mmCIF file of C-alpha atoms in Angstrom:
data_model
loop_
_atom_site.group_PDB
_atom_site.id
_atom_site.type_symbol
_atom_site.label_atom_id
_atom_site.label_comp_id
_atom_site.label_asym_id
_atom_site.label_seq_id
_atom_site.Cartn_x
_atom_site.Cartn_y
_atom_site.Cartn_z
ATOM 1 C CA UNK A 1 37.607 -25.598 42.119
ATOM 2 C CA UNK A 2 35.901 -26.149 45.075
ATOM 3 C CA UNK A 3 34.106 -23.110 46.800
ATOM 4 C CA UNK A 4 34.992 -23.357 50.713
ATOM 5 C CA UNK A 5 33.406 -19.894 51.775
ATOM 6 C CA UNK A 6 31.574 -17.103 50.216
ATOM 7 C CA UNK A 7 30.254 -14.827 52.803
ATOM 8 C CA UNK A 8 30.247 -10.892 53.081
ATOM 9 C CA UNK A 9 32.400 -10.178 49.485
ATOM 10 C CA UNK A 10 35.080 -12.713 50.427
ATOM 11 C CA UNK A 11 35.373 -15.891 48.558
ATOM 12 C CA UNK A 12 37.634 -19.213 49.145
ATOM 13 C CA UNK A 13 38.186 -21.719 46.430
ATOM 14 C CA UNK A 14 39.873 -24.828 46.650
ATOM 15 C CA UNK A 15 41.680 -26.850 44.312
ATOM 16 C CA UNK A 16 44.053 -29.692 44.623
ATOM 17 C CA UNK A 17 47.189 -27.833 44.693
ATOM 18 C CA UNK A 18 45.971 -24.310 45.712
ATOM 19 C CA UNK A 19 44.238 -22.012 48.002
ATOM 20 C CA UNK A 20 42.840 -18.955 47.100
ATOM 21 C CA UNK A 21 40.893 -15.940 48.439
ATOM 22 C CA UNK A 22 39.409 -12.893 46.727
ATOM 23 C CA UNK A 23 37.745 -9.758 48.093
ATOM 24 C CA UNK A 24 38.294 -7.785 51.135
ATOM 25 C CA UNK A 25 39.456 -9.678 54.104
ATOM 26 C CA UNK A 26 38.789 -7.861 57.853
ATOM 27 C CA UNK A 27 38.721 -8.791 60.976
ATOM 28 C CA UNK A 28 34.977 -9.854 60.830
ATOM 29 C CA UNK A 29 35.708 -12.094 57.674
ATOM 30 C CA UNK A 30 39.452 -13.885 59.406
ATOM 31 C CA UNK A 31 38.202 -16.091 61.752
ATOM 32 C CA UNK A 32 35.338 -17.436 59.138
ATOM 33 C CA UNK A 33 38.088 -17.708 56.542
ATOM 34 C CA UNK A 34 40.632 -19.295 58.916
ATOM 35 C CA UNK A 35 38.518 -21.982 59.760
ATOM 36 C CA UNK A 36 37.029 -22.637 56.537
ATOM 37 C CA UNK A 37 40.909 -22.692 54.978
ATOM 38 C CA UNK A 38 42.245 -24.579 57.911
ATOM 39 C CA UNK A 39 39.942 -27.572 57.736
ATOM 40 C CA UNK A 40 40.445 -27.737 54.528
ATOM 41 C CA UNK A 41 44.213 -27.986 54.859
ATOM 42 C CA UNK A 42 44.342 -30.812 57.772
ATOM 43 C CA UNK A 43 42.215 -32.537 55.017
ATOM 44 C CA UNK A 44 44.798 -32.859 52.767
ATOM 45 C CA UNK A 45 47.137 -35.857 52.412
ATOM 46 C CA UNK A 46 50.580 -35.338 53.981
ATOM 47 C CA UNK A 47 53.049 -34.693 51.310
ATOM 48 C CA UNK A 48 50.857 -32.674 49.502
ATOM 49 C CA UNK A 49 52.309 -29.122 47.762
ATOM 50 C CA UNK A 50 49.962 -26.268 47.146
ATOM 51 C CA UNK A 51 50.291 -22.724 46.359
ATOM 52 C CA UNK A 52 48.440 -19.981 48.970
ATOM 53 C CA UNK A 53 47.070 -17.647 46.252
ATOM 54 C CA UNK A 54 45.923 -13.939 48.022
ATOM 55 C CA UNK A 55 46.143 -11.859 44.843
ATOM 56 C CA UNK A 56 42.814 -11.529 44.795
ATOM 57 C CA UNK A 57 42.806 -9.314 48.223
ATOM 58 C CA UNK A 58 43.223 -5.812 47.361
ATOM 59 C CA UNK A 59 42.026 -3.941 50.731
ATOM 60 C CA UNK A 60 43.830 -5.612 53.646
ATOM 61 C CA UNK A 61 44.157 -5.430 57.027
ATOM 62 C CA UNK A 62 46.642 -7.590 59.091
ATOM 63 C CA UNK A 63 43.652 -9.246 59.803
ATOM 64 C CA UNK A 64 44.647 -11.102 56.275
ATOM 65 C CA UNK A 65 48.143 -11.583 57.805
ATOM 66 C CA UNK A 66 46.875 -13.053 60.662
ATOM 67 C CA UNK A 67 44.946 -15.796 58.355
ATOM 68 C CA UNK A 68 47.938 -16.275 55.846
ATOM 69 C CA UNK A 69 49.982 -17.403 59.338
ATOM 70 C CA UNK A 70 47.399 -19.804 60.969
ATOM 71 C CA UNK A 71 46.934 -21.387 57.053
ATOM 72 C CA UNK A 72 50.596 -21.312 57.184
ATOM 73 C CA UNK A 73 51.054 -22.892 60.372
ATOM 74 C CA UNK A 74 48.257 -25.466 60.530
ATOM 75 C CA UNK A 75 49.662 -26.654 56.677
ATOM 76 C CA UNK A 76 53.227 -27.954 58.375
ATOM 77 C CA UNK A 77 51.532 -29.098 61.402
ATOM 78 C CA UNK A 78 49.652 -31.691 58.847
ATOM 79 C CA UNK A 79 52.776 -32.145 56.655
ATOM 80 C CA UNK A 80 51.973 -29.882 53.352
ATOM 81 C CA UNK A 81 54.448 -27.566 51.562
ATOM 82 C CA UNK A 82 53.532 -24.551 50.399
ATOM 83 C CA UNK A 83 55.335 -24.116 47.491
ATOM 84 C CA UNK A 84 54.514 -20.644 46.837
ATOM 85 C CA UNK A 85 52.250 -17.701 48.425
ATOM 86 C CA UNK A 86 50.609 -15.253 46.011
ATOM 87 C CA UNK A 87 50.000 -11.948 47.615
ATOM 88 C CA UNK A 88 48.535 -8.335 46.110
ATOM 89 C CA UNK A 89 50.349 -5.389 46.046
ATOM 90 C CA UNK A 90 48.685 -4.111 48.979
ATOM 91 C CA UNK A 91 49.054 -7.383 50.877
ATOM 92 C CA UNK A 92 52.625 -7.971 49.945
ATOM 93 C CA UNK A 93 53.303 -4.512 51.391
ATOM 94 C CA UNK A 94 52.209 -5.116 54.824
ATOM 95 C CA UNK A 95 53.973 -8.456 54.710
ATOM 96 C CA UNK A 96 56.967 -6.731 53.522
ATOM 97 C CA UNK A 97 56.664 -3.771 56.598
ATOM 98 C CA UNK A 98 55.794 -6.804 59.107
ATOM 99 C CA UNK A 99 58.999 -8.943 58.353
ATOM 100 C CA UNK A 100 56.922 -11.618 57.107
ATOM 101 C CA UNK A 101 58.033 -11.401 53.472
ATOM 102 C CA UNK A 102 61.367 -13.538 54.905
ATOM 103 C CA UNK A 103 59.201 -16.238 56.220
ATOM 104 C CA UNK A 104 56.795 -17.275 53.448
ATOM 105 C CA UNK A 105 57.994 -18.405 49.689
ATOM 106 C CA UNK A 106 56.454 -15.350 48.391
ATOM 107 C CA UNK A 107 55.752 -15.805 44.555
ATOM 108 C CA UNK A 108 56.976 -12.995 42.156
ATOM 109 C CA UNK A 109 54.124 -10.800 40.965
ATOM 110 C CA UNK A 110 52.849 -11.401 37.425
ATOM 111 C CA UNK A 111 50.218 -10.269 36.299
ATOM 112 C CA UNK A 112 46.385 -11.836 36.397
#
């Protein structure tokens, strides 16, 4: 894995085929996280499949919502399918009350 961001207790880690973020995402960590997951993305060949993996955030805020989306969006603006998101309780919650749940292949939970 390849370790995109680790700044104020969150971390990013890359891989060919997956995204993931642990620790507590908030509005002063999106915008770092955003960008650091979105250039990642547009680096990625189109065709590509991955898996957005947020298990790993356990105190959210829609501010992680707001950075699932742009990853989301900037991903089929460069021609990658996301084959699966990977949310935590807590995150899958708010997605769920939001409406978002609907939009995003949301992965079942298993344990980790």
């Amino acid at each position: 894995m390849s370790l995109l961001l680790d700044r104020g207790g969150v971390r990013l880690e890359a891989s060919p085929a997956r995204l993931a973020v642990t620790g507590d995402v908030d509005f002063d960590m999106a915008a770092q996280l955003a960008e650091a997951g979105s250039g990642w993305l547009v680096s990625q060949s189109a065709g590509s499949r991955l898996e957005l993996d947020l298990h790993g955030v356990e105190r959210v805020s829609s501010a992680a919502l707001s950075v699932l989306l742009e990853w989301t969006r900037c991903a089929r603006g460069a021609g990658i399918q996301i084959d699966a998101v990977r949310l935590s309780e807590p995150l899958l919650r708010l997605t769920r009350v939001a409406g978002l749940d609907a939009l995003l292949p949301v992965a079942e939970s298993t344990s980790s």
